[in-house]
CSV table of C-alpha atoms and ligand atoms in Angstrom, one decimal:
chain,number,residue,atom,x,y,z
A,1,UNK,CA,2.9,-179.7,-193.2
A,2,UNK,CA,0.4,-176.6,-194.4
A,3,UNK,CA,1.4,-173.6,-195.0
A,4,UNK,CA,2.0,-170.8,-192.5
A,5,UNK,CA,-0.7,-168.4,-192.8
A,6,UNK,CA,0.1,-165.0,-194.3
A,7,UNK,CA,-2.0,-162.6,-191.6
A,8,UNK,CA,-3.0,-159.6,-193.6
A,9,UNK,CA,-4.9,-158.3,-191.1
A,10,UNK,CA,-2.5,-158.4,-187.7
A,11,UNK,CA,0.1,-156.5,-190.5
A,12,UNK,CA,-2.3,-154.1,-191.6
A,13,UNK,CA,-3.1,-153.0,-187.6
A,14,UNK,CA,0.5,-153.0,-187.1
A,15,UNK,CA,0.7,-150.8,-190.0
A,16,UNK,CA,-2.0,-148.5,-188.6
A,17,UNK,CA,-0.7,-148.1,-185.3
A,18,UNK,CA,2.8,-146.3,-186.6
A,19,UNK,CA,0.5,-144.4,-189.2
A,20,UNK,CA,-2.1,-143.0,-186.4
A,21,UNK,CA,1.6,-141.9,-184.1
A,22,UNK,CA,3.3,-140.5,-187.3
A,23,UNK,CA,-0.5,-138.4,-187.7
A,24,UNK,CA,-0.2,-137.3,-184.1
A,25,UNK,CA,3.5,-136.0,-184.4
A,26,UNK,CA,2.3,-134.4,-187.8
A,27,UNK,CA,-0.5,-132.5,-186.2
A,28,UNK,CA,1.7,-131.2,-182.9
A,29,UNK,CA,5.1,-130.8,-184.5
A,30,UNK,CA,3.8,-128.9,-187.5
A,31,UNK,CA,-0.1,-128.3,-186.9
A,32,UNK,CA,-0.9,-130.0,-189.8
A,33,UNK,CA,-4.0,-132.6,-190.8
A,34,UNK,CA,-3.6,-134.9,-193.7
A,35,UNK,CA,-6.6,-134.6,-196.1
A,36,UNK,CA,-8.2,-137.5,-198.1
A,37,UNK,CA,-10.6,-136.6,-200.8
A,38,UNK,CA,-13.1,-139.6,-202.2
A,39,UNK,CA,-14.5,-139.1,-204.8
A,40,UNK,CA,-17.6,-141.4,-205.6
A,41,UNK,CA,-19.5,-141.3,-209.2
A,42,UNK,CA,-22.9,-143.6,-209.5
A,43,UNK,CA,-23.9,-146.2,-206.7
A,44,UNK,CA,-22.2,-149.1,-208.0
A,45,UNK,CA,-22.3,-150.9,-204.4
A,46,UNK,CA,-19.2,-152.5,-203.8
A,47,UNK,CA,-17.7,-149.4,-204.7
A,48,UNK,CA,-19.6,-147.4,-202.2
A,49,UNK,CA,-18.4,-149.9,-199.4
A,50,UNK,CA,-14.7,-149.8,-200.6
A,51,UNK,CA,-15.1,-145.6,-200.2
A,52,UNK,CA,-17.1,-145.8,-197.0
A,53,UNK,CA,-14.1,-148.3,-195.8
A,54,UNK,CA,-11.8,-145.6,-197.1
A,55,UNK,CA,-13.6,-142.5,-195.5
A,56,UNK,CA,-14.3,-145.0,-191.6
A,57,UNK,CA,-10.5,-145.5,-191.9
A,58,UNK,CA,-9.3,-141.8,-192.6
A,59,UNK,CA,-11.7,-140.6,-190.0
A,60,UNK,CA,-10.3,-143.1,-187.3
A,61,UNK,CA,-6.8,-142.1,-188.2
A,62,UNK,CA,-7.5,-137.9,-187.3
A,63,UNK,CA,-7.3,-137.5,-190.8
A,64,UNK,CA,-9.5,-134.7,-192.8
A,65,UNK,CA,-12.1,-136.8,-195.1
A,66,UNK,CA,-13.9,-134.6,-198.0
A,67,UNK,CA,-16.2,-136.5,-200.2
A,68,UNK,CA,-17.3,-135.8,-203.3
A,69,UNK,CA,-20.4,-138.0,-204.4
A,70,UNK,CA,-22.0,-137.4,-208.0
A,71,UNK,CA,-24.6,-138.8,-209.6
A,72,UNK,CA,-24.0,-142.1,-212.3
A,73,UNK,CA,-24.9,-139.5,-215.4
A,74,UNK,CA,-22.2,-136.4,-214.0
A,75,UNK,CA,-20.7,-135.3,-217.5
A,76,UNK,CA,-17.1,-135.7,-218.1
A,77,UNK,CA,-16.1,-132.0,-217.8
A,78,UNK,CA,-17.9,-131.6,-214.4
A,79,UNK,CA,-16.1,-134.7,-213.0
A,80,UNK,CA,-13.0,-133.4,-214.2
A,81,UNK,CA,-13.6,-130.2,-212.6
A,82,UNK,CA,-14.4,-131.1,-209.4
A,83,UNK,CA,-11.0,-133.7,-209.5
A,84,UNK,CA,-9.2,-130.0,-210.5
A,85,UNK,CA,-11.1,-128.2,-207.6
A,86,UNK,CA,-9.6,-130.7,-205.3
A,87,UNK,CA,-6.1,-130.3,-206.6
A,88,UNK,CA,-6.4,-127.0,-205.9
A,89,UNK,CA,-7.0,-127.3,-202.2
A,90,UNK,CA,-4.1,-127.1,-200.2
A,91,UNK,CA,-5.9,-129.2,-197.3
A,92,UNK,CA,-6.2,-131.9,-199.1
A,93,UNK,CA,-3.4,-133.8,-199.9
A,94,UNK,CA,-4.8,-137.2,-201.5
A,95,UNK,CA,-7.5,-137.7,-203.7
A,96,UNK,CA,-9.0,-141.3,-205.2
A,97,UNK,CA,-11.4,-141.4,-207.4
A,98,UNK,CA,-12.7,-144.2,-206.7
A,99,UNK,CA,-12.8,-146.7,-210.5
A,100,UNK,CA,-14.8,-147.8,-212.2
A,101,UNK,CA,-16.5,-145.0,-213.1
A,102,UNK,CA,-20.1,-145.1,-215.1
A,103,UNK,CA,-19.3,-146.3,-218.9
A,104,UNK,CA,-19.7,-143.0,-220.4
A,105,UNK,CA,-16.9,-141.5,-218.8
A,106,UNK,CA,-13.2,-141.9,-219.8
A,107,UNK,CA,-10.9,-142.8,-216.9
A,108,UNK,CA,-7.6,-142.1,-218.7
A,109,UNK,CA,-8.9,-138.1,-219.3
A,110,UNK,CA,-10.0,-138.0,-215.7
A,111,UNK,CA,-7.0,-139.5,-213.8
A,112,UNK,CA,-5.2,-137.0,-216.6
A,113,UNK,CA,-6.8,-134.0,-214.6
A,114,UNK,CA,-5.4,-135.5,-211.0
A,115,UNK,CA,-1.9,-133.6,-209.7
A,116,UNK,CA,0.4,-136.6,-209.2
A,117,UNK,CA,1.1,-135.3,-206.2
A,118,UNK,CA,-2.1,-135.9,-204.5
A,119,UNK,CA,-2.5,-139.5,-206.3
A,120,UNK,CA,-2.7,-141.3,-203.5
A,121,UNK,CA,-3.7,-144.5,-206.0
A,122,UNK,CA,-0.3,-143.9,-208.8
A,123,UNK,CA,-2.2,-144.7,-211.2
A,124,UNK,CA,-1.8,-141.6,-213.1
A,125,UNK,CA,1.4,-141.7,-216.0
A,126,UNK,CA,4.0,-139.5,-213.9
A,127,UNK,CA,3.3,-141.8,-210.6
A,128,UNK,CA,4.4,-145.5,-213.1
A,129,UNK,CA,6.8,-143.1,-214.8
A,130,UNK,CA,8.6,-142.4,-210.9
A,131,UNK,CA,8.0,-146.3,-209.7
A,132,UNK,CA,9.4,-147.5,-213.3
A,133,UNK,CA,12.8,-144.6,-212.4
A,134,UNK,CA,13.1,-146.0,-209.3
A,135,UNK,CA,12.3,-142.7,-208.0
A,136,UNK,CA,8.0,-143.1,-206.5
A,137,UNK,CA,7.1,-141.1,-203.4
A,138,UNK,CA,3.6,-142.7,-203.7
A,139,UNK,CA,3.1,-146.6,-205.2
A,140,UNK,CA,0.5,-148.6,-205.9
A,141,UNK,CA,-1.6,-149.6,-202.3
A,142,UNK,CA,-2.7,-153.0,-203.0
A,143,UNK,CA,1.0,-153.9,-204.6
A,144,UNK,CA,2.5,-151.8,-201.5
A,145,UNK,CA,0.6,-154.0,-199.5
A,146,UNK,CA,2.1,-157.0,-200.8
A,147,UNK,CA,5.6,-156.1,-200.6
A,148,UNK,CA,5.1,-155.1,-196.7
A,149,UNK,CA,4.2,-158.8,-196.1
A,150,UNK,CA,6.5,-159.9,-198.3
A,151,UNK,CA,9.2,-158.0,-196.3
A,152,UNK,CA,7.4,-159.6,-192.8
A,153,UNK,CA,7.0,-162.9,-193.5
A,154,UNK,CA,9.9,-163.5,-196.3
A,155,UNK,CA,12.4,-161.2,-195.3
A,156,UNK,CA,15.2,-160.5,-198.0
A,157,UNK,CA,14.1,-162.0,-201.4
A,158,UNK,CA,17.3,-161.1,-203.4
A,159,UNK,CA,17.9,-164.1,-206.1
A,160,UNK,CA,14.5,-165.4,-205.4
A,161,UNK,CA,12.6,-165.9,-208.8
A,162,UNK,CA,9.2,-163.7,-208.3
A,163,UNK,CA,6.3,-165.0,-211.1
A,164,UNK,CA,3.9,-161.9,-210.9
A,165,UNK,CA,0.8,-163.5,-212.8
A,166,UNK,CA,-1.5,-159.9,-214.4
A,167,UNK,CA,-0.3,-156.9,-216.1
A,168,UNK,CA,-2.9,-154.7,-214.8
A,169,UNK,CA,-1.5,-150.8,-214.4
A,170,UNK,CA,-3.4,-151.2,-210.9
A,171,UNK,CA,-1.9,-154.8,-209.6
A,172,UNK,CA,0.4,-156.8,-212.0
A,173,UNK,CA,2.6,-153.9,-213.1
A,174,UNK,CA,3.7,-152.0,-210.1
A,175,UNK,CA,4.2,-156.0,-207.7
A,176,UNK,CA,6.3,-156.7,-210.3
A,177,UNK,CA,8.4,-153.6,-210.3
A,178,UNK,CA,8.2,-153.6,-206.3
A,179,UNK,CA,9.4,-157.5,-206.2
A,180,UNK,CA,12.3,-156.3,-209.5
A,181,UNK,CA,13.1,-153.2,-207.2
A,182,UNK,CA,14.2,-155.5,-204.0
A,183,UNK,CA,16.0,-157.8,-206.2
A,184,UNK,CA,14.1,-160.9,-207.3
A,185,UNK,CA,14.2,-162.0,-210.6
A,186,UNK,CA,10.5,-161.1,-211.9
A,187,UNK,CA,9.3,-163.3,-215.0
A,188,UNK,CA,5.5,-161.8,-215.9
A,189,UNK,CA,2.8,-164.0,-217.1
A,190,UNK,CA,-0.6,-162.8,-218.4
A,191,UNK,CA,-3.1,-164.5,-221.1
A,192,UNK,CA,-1.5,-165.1,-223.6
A,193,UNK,CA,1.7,-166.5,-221.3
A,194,UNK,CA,2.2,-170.3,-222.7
A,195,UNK,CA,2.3,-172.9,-220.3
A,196,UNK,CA,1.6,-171.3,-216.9
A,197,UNK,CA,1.8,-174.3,-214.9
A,198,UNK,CA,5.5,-174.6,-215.9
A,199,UNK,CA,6.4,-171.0,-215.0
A,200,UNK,CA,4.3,-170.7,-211.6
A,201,UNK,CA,6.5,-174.4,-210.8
A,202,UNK,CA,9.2,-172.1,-210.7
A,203,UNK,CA,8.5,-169.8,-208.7
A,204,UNK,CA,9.7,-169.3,-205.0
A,205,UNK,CA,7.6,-166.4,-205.0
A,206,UNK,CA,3.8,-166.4,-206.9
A,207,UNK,CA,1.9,-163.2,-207.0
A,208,UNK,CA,-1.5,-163.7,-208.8
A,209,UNK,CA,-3.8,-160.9,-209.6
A,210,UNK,CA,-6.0,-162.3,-212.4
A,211,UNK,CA,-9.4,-161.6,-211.6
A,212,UNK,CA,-10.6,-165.4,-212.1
A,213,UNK,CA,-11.6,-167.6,-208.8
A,214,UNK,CA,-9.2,-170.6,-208.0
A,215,UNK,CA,-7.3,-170.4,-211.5
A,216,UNK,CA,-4.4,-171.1,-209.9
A,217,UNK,CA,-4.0,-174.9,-209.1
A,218,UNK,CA,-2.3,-176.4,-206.4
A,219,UNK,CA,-0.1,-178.5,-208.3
A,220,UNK,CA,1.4,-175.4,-209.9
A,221,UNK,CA,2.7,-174.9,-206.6
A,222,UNK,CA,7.0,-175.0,-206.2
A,223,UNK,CA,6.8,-176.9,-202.5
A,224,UNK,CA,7.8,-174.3,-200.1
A,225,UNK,CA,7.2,-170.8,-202.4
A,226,UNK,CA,5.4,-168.5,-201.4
A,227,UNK,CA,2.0,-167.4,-202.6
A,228,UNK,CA,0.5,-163.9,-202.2
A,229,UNK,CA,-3.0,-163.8,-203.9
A,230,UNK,CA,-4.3,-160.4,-204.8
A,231,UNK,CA,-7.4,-161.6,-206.3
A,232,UNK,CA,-11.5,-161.3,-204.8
A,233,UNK,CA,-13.4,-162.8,-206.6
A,234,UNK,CA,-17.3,-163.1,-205.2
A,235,UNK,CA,-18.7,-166.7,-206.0
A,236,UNK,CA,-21.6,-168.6,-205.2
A,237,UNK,CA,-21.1,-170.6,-201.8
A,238,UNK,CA,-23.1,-173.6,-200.9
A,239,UNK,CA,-25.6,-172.0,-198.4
A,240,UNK,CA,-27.5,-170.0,-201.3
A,241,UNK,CA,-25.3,-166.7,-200.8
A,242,UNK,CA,-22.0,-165.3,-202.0
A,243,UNK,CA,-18.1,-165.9,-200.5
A,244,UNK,CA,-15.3,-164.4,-201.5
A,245,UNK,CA,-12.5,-166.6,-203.1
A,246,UNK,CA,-8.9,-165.7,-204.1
A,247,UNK,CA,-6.9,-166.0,-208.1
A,248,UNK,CA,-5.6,-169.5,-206.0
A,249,UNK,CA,-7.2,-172.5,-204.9
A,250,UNK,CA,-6.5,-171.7,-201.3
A,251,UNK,CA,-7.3,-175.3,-199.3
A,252,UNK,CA,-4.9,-177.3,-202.3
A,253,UNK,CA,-2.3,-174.4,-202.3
A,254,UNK,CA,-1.6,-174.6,-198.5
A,255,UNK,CA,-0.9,-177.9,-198.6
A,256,UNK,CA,2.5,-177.4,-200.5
A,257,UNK,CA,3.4,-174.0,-199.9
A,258,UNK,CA,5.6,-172.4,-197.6
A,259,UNK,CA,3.5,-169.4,-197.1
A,260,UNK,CA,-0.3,-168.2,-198.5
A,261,UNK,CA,-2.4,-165.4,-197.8
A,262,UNK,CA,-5.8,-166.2,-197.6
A,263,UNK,CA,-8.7,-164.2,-199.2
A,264,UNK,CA,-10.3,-162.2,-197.3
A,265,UNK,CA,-7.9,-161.6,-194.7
A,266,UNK,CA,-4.8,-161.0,-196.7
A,267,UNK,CA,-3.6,-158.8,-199.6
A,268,UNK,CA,-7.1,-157.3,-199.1
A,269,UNK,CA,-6.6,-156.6,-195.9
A,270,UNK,CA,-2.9,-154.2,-197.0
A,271,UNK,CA,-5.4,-151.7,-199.4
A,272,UNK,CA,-6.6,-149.5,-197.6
A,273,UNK,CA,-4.3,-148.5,-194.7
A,274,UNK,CA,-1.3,-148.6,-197.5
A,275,UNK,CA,-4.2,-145.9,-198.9
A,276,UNK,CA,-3.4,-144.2,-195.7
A,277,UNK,CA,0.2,-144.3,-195.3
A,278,UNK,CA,0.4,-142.7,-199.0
A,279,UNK,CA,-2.1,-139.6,-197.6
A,280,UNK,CA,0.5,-139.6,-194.8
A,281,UNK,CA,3.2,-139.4,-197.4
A,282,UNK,CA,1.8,-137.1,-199.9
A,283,UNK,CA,1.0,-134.4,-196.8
A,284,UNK,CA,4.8,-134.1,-196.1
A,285,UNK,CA,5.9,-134.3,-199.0
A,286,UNK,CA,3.8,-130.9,-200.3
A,287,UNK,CA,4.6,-129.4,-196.5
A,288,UNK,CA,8.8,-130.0,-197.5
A,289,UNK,CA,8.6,-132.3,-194.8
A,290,UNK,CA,10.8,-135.1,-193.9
A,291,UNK,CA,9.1,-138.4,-195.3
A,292,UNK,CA,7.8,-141.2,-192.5
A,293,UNK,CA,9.9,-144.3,-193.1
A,294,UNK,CA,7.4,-147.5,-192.2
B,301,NAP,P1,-7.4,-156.8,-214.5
B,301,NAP,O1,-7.2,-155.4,-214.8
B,301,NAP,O2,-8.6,-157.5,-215.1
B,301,NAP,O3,-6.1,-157.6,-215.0
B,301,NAP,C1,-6.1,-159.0,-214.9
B,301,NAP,C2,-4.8,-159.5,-215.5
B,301,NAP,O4,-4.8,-161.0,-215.4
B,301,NAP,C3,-4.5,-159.1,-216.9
B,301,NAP,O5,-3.2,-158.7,-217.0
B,301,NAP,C4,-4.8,-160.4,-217.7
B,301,NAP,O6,-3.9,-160.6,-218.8
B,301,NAP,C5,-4.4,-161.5,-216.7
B,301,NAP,N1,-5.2,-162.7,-217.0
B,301,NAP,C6,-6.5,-162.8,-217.3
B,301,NAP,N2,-6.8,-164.1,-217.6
B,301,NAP,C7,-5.6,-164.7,-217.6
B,301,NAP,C8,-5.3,-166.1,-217.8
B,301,NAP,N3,-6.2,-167.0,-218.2
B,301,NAP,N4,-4.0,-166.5,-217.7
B,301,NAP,C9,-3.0,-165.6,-217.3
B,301,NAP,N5,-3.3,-164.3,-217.0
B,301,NAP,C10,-4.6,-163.9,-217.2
B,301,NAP,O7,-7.5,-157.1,-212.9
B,301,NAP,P2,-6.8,-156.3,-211.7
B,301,NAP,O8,-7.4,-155.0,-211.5
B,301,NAP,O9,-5.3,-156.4,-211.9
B,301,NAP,O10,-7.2,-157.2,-210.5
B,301,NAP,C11,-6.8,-158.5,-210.4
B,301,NAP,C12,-7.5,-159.2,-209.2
B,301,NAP,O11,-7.1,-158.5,-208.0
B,301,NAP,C13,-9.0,-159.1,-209.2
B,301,NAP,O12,-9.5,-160.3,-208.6
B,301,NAP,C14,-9.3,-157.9,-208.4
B,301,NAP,O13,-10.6,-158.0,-207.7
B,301,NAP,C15,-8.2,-158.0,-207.3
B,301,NAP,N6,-7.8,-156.8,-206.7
B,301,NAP,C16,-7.6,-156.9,-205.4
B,301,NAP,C17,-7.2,-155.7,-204.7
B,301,NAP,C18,-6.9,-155.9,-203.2
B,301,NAP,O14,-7.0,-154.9,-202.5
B,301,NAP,N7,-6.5,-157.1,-202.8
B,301,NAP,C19,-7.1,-154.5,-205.3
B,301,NAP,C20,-7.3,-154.4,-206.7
B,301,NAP,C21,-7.7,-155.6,-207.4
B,301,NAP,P3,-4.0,-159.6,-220.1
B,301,NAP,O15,-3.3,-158.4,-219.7
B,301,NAP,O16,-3.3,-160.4,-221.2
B,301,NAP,O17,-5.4,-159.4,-220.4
């Protein structure tokens, strides 16, 4: 028997649907418009398709979209100012700068100048500081995304030992303190883990966010776990252009677990509407609003 397939997608519209009523009740109950700055530096182009995706989305949902787009040799100090000039603007209410910025530029001083409260992305130290207490009004998108279809497709994971492959600030770090937070038992791996095969084989849970095509082998697979798969990775395909493939070797994963998500059409799929729900979030929480529950 295959795997069930893990539908990003269908979770992500479902998703979208209670975000666009919560906007509408926002905008009649209390006349006001979430805000979502982007902010764009050079014209690296996946990056300008993952903030056009961004903007598309915010627009559909009634949102307010400001975008900021500078050029690849913006200084440092003007970059920071304009990320201060959006903090100080009370319509916006999230801001994501989209990474990674042009090599001259230093990330950790520029994510510095963002107001946690309009960082829609947590990425900056106060945002893993709340998540790590327990305590985070905004977390993480892509690792929010993977513990909504956790929650659809597994249910209650309590006990469940959760193998959270990457210790990226962006991915690894915050699914493993989302899987920790609703109770599973969360051993991390990362490159210098010994033995990976052994610990994924334990794992009723695998969440791999690596950043290498296929690296995770079928037969690393416990039979029945299930796998979420955070990576895209773009690799040749065999008709000349490019595909995009997951951290797992999907065809020989499915064939012994419980549950996958493919790539595209999985994790991916969560980002950017979890992107969305945290603009939601971050409105009412600087209005003294009540906070949506989703
Ligand atoms: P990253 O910052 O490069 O982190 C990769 C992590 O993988 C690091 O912790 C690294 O360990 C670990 N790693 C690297 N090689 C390894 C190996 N041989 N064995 C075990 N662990 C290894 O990447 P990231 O930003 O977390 O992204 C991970 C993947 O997710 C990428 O494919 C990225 O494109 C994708 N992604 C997807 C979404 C989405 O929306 N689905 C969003 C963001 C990222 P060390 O810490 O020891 O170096």
């Amino acid at each position: 028997m295959t795997a069930t397939v893990i539908d990003g997608k269908a979770s992500a519209a479902r998703l979208r649907e209670a975000i666009a009523a919560q906007t509408a009740r926002l905008k009649s109950d209390h006349g006001l418009v979430p805000g979502l700055a982007t902010v764009l530096v050079g014209n690296d182009p996946a990056s300008e398709v993952y903030v056009r995706n961004k903007r598309k989305t915010a627009e559909a949902l009634g949102f307010k979209s400001v975008h900021v787009e500078l050029t690849a040799d913006t200084s440092q100090d003007d970059l920071i100012a304009r990320v201060r000039q959006l903090g100080a603007d009370k319509s916006v209410h999230g801001i994501l700068v989209q990474l990674p910025l042009p090599k001259h530029l230093d990330e950790t001083a520029v994510l510095d100048a963002l107001d946690p409260a309009k960082d829609v992305d947590a990425l900056t130290p106060v945002n893993a500081g709340l998540l790590l207490s327990g305590r985070a009004i905004l977390k993480s998108c892509t690792p929010a995304g993977v513990m909504l279809l956790l929650k659809e497709y597994v249910g209650d994971i309590a006990g469940k030992e959760a193998l959270v492959i990457g210790r990226s600030p962006l991915c690894g770090k915050p699914a493993a303190q989302g899987v920790l937070a609703a109770n599973a038992t969360v051993p991390m791996a990362h490159s210098r883990s010994k033995d990976l095969p052994a610990l994924a084989r334990r794992a009723d849970i695998l969440v791999a966010a690596i950043g290498k095509p296929e690296f995770v082998k079928g037969d690393w697979i416990k039979p029945g776990a299930t796998v979420i798969d955070v990576g895209i990775n773009r690799v040749p395909a065999a008709d000349g252009k490019t595909k995009l493939v997951g951290d797992v070797d999907y065809e020989a994963a499915k064939q012994i677990a419980g549950a996958i998500t493919p790539v595209p059409g999985g994790v991916g799929a969560m980002t950017i509407i979890c992107l969305m729900q945290n603009t939601l979030i971050a409105a009412c929480a600087q209005n003294g609003l009540l906070l949506p529950q989703f």
